[in-house]
Short mmCIF file of C-alpha atoms and ligand atoms in Angstrom, two decimals:
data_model
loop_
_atom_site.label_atom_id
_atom_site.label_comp_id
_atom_site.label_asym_id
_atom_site.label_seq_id
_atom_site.Cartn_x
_atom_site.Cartn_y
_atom_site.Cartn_z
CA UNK J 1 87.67 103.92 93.31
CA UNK J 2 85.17 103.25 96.02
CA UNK J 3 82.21 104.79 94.11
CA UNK J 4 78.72 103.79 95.43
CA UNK J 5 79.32 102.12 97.96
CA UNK J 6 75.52 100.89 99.93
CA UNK J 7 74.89 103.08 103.02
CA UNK J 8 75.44 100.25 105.28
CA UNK J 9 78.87 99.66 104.15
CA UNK J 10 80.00 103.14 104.55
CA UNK J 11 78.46 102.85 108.16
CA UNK J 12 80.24 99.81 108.78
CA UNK J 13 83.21 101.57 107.72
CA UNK J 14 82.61 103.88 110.58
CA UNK J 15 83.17 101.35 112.91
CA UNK J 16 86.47 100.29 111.37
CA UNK J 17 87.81 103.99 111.56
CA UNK J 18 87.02 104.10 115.53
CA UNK J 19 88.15 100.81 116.16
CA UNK J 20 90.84 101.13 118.88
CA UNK J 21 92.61 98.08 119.12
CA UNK J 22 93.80 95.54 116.45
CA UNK J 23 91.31 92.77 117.31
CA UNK J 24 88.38 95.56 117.04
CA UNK J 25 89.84 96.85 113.78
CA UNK J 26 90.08 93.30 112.31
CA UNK J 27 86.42 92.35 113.82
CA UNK J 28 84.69 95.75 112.41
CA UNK J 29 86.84 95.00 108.46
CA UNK J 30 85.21 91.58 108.69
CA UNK J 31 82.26 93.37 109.09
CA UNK J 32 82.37 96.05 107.07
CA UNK J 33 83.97 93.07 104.04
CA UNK J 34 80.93 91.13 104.43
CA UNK J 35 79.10 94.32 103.73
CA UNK J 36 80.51 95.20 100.44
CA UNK J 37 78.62 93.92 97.35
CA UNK J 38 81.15 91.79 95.25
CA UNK J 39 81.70 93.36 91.77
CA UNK J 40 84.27 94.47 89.31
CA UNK J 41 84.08 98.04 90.71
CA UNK J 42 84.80 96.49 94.56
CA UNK J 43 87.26 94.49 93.09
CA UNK J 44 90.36 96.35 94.44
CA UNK J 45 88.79 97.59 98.11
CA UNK J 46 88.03 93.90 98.40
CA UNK J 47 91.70 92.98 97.79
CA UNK J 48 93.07 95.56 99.95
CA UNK J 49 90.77 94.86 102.81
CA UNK J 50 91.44 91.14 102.98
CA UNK J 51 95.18 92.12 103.05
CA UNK J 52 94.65 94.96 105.64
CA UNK J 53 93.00 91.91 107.82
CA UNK J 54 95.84 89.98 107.02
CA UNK J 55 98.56 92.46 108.09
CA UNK J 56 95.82 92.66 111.46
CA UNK J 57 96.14 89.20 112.32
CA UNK J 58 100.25 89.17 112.16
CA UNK J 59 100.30 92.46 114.16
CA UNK J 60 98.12 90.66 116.81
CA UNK J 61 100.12 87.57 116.83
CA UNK J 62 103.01 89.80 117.35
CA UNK J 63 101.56 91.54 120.51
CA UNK J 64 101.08 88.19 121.90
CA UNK J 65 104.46 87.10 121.32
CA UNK J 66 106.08 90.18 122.79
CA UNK J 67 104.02 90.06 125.89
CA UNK J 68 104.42 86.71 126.37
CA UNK J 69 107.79 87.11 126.60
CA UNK J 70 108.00 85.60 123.13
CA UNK J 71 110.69 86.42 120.82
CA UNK J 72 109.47 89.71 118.99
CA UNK J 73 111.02 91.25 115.91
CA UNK J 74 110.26 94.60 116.97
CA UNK J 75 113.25 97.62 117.22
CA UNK J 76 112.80 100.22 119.56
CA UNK J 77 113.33 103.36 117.24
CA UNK J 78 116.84 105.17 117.90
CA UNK J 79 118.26 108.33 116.29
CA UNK J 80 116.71 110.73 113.87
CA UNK J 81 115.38 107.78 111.61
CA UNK J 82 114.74 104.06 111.03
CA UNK J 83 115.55 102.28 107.46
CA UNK J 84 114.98 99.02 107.58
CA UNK J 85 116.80 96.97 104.95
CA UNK J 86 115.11 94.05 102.43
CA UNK J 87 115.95 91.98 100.25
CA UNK J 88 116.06 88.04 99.21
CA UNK J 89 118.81 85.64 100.41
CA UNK J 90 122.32 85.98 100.16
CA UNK J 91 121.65 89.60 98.50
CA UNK J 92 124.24 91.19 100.87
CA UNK J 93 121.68 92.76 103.48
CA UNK J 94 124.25 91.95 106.06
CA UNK J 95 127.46 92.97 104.17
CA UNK J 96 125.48 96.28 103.84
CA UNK J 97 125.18 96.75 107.32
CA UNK J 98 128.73 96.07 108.21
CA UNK J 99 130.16 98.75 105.34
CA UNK J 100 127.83 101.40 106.92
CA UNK J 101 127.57 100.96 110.24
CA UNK J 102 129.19 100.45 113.58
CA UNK J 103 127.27 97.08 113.78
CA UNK J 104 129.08 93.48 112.75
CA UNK J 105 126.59 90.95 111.53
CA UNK J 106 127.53 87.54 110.77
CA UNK J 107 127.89 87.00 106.85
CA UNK J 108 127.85 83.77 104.94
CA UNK J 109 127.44 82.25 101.57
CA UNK J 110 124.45 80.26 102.37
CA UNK J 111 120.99 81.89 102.20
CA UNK J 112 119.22 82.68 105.47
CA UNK J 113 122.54 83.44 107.60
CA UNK J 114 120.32 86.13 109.16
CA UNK J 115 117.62 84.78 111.47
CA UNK J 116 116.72 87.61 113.52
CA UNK J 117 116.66 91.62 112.96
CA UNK J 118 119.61 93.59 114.26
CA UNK J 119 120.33 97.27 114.00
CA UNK J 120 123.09 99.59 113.80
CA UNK J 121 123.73 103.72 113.91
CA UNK J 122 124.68 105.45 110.39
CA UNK J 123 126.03 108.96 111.09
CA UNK J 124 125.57 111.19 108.13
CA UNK J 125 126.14 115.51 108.68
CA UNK J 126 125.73 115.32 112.38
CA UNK J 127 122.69 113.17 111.94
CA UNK J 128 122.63 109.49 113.23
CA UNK J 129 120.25 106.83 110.78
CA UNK J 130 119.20 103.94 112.36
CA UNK J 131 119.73 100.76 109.94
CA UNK J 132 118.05 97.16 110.33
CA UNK J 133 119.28 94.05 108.80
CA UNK J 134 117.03 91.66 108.31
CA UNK J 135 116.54 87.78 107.44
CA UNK J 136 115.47 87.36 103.81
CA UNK J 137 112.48 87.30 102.25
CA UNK J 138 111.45 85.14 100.57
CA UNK J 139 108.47 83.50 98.05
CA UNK J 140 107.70 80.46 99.81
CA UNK J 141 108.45 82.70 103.07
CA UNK J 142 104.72 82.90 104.81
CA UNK J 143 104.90 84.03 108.42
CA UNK J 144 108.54 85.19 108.22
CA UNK J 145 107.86 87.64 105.26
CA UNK J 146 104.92 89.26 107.68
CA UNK J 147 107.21 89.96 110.62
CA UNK J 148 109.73 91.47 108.48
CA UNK J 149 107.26 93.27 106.38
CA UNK J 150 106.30 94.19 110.06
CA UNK J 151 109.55 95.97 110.89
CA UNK J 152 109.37 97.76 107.45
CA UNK J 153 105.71 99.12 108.41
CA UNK J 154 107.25 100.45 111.59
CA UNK J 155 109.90 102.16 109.96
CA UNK J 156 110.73 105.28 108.33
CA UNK J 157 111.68 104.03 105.41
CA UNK J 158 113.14 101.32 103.09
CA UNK J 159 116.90 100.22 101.70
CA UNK J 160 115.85 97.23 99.46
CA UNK J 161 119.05 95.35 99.01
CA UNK J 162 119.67 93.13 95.56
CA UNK J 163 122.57 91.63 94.29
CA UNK J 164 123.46 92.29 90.53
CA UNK J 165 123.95 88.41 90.10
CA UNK J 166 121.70 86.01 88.43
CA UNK J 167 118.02 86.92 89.18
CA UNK J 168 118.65 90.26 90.28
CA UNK J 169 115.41 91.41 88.30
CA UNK J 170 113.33 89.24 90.19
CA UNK J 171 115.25 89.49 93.60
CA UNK J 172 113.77 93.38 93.36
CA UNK J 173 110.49 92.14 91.62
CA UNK J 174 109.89 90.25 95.03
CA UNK J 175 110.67 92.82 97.89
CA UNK J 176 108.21 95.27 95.61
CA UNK J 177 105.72 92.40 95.48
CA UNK J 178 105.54 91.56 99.11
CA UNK J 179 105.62 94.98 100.32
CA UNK J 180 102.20 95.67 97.92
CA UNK J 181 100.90 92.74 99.26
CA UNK J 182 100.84 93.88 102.78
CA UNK J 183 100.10 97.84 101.48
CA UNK J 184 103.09 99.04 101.25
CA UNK J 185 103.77 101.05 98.26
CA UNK J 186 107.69 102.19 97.22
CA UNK J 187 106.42 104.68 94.33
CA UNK J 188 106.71 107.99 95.69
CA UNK J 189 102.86 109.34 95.15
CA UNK J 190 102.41 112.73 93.48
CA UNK J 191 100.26 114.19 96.42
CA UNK J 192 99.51 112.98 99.41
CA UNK J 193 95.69 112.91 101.30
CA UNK J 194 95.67 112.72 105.22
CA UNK J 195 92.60 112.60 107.21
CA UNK J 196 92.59 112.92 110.97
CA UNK J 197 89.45 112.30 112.04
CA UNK J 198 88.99 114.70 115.14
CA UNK J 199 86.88 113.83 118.40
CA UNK J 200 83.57 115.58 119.10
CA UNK J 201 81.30 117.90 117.65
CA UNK J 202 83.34 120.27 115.43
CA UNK J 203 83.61 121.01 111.10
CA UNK J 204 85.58 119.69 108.40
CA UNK J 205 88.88 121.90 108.37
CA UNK J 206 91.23 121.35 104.94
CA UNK J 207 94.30 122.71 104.93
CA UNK J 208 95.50 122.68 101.32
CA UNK J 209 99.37 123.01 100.15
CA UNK J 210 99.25 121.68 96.39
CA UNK J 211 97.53 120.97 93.43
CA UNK J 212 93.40 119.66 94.36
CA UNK J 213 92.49 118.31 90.70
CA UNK J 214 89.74 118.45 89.55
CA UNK J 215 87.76 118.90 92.97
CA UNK J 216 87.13 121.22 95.48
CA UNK J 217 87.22 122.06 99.18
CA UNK J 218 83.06 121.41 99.18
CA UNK J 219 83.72 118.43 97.08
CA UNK J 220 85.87 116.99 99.83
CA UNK J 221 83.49 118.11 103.12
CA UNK J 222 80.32 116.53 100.19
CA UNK J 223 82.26 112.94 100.18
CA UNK J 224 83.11 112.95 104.16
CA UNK J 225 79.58 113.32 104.83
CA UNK J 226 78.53 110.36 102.43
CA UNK J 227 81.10 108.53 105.11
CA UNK J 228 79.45 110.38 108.00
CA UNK J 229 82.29 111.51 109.11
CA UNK J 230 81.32 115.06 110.26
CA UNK J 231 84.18 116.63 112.27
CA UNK J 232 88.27 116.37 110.62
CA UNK J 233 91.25 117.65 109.68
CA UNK J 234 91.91 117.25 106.46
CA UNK J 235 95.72 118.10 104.78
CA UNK J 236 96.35 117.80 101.48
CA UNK J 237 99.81 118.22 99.96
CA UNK J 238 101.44 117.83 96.26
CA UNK J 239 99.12 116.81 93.23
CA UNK J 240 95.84 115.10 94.36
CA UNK J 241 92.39 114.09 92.94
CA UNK J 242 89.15 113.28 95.05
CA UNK J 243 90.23 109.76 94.70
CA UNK J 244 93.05 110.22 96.72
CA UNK J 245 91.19 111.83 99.18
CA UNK J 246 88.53 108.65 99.42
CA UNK J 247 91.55 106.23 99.68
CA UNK J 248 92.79 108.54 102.46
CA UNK J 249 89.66 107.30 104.03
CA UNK J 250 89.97 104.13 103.46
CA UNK J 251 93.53 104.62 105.01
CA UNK J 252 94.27 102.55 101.65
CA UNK J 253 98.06 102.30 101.35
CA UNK J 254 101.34 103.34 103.19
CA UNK J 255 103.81 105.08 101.48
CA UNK J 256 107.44 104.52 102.45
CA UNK J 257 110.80 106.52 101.02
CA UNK J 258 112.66 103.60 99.80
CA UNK J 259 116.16 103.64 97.80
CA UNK J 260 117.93 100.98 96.31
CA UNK J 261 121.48 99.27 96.65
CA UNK J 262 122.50 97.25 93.52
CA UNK J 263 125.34 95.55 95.74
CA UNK J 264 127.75 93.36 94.41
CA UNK J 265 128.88 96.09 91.49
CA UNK J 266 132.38 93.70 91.27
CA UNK J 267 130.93 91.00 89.74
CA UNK J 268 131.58 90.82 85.76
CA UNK J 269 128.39 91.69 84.27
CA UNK J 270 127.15 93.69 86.73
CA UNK J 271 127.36 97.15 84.91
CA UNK J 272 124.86 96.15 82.48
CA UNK J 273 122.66 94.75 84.48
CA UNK J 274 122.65 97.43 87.13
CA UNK J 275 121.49 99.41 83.74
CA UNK J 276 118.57 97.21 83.26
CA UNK J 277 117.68 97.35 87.13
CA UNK J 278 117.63 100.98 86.84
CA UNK J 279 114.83 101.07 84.27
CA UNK J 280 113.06 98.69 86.29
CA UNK J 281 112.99 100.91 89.48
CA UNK J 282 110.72 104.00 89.27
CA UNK J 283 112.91 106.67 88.43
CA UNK J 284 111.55 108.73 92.11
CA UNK J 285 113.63 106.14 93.92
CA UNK J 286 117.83 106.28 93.76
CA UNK J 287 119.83 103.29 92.93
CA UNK J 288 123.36 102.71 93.79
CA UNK J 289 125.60 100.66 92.66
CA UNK J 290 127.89 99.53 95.67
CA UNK J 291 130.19 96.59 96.57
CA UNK J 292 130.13 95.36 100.41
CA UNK J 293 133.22 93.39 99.33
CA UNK J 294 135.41 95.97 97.93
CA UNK J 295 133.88 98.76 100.16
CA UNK J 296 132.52 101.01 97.11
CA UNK J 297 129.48 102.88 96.45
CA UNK J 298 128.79 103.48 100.24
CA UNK J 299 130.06 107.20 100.23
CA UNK J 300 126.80 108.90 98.85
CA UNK J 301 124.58 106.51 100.51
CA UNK J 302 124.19 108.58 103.61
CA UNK J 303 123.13 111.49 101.68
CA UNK J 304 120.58 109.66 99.99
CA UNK J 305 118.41 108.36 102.77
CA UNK J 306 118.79 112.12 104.56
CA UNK J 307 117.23 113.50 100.79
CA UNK J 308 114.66 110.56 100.09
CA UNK J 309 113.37 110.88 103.91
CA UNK J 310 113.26 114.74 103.08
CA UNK J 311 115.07 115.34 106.66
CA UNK J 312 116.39 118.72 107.29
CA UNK J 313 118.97 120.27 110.41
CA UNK J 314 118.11 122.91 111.82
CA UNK J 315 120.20 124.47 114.83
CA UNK J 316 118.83 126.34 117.50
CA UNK J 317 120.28 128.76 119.65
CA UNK J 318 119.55 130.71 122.78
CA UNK J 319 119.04 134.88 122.43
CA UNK J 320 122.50 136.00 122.72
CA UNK J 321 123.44 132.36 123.20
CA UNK J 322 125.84 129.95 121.61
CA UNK J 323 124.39 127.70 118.53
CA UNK J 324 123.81 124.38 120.01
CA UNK J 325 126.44 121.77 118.36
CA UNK J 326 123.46 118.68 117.87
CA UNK J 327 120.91 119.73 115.57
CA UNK J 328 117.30 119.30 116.01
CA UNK J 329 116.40 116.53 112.55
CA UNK J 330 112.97 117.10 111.33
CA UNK J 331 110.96 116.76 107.95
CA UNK J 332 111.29 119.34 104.65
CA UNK J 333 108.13 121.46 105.09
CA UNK J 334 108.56 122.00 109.05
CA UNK J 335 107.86 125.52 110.41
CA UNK J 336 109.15 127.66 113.12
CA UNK J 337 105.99 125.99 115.08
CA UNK J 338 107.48 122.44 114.57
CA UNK J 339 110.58 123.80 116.03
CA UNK J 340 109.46 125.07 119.06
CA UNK J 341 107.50 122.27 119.65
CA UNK J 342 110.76 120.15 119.46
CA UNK J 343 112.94 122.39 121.80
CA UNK J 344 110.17 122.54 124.87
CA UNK J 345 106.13 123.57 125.31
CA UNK J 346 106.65 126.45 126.91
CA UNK J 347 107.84 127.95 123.74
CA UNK J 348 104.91 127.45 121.85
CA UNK J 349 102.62 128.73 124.76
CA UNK J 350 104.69 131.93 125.40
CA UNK J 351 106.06 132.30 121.79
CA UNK J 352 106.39 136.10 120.56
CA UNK J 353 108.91 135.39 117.44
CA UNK J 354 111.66 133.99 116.21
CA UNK J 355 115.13 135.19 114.50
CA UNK J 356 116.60 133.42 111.69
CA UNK J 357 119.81 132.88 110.17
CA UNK J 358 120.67 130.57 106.98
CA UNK J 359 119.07 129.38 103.84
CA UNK J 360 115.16 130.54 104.63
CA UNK J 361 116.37 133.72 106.15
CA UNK J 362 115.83 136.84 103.43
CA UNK J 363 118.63 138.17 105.38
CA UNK J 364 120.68 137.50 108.42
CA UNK J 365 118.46 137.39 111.58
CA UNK J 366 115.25 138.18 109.71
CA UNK J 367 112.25 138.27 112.46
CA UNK J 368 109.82 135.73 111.52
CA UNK J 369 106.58 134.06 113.46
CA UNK J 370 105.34 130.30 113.80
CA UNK J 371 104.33 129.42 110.96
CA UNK J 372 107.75 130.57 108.81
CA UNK J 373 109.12 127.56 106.40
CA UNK J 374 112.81 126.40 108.02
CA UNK J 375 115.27 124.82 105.37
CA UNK J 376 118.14 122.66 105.93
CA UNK J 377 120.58 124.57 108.26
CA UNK J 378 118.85 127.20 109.63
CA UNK J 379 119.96 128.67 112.61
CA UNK J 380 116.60 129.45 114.65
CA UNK J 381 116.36 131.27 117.62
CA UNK J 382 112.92 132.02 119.61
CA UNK J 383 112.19 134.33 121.69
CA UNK J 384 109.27 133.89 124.54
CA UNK J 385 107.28 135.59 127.53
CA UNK J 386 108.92 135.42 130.76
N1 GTP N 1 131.05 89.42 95.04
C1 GTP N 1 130.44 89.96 96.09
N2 GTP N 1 129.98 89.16 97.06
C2 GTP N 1 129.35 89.74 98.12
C3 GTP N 1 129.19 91.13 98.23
N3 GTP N 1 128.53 91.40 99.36
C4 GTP N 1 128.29 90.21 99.95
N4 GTP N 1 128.79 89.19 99.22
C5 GTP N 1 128.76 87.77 99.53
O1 GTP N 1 127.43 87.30 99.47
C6 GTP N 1 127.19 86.33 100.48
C7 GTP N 1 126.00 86.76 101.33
O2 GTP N 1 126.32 87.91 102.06
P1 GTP N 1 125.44 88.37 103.30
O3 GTP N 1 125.86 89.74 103.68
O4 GTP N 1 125.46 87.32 104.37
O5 GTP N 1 124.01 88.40 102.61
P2 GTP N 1 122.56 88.54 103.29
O6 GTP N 1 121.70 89.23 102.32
O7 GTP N 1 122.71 89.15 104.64
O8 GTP N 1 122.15 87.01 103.40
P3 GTP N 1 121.03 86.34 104.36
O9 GTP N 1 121.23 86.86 105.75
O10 GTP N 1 121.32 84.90 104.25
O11 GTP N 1 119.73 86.72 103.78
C8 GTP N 1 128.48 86.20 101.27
O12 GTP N 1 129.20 85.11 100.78
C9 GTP N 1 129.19 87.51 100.97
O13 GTP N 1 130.58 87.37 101.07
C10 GTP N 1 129.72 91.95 97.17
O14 GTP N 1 129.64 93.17 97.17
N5 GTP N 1 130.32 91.29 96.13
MG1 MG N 2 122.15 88.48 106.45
#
């Protein structure tokens, strides 16, 4: 993507990546933007940057209004995870709240019943989901779409709501479209490139669990440099190229786990056209037909944030202990270490091993050490100096 960039643009970009604040990250883009000779091959970092900036500017204005004792859309975080749900007016955002959750929103037939976020606790296998209803997006929508675009940044992930009446093509066609207009990208990538840029003299350190195509660990250390960025962690998981890992730079888009309600599955017609919304929607990302008014649908919904968040349970228990009833929620891929770290410090300081029990254990109470792979309902216990 970024090919050949001048050397004073990649050292402006510098100044982006150690920007602390949003008003020194939007100063050092402006920067960095002015920077950038205009071409064909800039065309697309030139697009995203002037978006990043704009996403800057709403996120500033939002500070203010929250210090200022403004009215702020934010939503302190509760439970294992946040889903924030989207769609146009009159979709059935709201409906969808109320069928899933403790939480009663108001619901009308005119558009823009919503006017301010409001949240409410899914419980799914011991696990509790945060939703967030929404107002509406909306084309014409300006500083409203940002701050709700806002909440879905914030979030874990994304239930895009549409209703399978007329326009139910373009109702999804719009949440998709704003989203990508602030960065946000629904399409589950193949692999996934982080870079953490680390403090003080040190090395570039990958740590590789995938596919690298076509490129290798020199390649990546060879490109950071160009950047002059000298000392990093660098993971790389799933199928990847060394474009991936120069948009990581670039910290180019967001990707969020998103599925998709087709409500209003009692309306006559709606079985084909819930067909033609499903070859719309990338087939990575579920969609499920459901009806707020007749209560259907709603049953599997639970298990389909917990898979497309990739959330696992794991229990814990003392040595010769009872297994705790609550269990600790954390992401597919988490280790022993994660686990530890969860439960209390000390454990990772004075860890010696742990037991396990359940699907990752070869057999019941197998001895394994940090960095063992849990799986959904493991039964962990660790054991630890003193
Ligand atoms: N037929 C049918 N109507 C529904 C369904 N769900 C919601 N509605 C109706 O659609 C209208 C809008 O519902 P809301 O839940 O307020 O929709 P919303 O997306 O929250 O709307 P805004 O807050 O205005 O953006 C109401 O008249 C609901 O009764 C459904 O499953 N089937
Ligand atoms: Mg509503």
């Amino acid at each position: 993507m970024v090919t050949n960039l001048p050397a004073e643009a990649r050292a402006k970009w510098i100044k982006v990546m150690e920007a602390k604040t949003p008003e020194e990250k939007l100063a050092a883009l402006q920067e960095f933007l002015s920077a950038v000779p205009k071409h064909k091959g800039t065309e697309n970092l030139v697009l995203w940057a002037r978006r990043r900036m704009a996403v800057l500017r709403e996120e500033i204005e939002e500070r203010k209004r929250r210090r200022g004792g403004g009215y702020s859309f934010f939503v302190e975080k509760e439970g294992a995870a946040q889903m924030v749900l989207l769609g146009p007016p009159n979709s059935g955002k709201s409906s969808v709240l109320a069928r899933l959750t403790n939480a009663r929103p108001l619901v009308a037939s005119y558009p823009y019943t919503t006017v301010k976020p409001q949240p409410g606790m899914l419980t799914y296998k011991d696990v509790q989901i945060q939703l967030i209803d929404t107002p509406a997006l909306s084309e014409e929508g300006g500083g409203l779409n940002s701050r709700i675009i806002g909440l879905a940044r914030n979030a874990d992930g994304i239930i895009i709501v549409v209703g399978l009446d007329e326009g139910f093509l373009e109702q999804y066609r719009l949440v998709v479209r704003k989203l990508e207009e602030a960065n946000i990208v629904v399409r589950k990538p193949k692999g996934r490139v982080v870079v953490e840029r680390m403090r003080g003299a040190g090395d570039v350190k990958v740590i590789v669990s995938g596919r690298m195509i076509g490129y290798t660990v020199s390649d990546v250390k060879a490109l950071l440099r160009s950047y002059r960025v000298y000392s990093a962690l660098v993971r790389i998981y799933g199928e990847t190229t060394l474009d991936d890992v120069e948009k990581a730079i670039f910290e180019n888009t967001s990707y969020k786990p998103t599925i998709v309600l087709a409500n209003k599955a009692d309306l006559p017609g709606s079985a084909v056209r819930f067909k033609r919304l499903k070859k719309e929607v990338p087939p990575t990302i579920p969609v499920i037909p459901v009806s707020a008014l007749r209560n259907k649908g709603f049953e599997v919904v639970g298990e389909a944030i917990f898979n497309v968040l990739g959330l696992i349970r794991v229990y814990t228990k003392q040595p010769n202990g009872e297994v705790a009833d609550r269990p600790l929620v954390l992401r597919q891929g988490a280790t022993i270490l994660d686990v530890a770290r969860a439960v209390h410090s000390r454990l990772v300081r004075n860890f010696r091993f742990a037991k396990i029990w359940g699907p990752s254990a070869k057999y019941p109470g197998e001895r394994v050490g940090m960095d063992h792979v849990v799986m959904d309902g493991d039964i962990v216990e660790i054991h630890a100096r003193g």
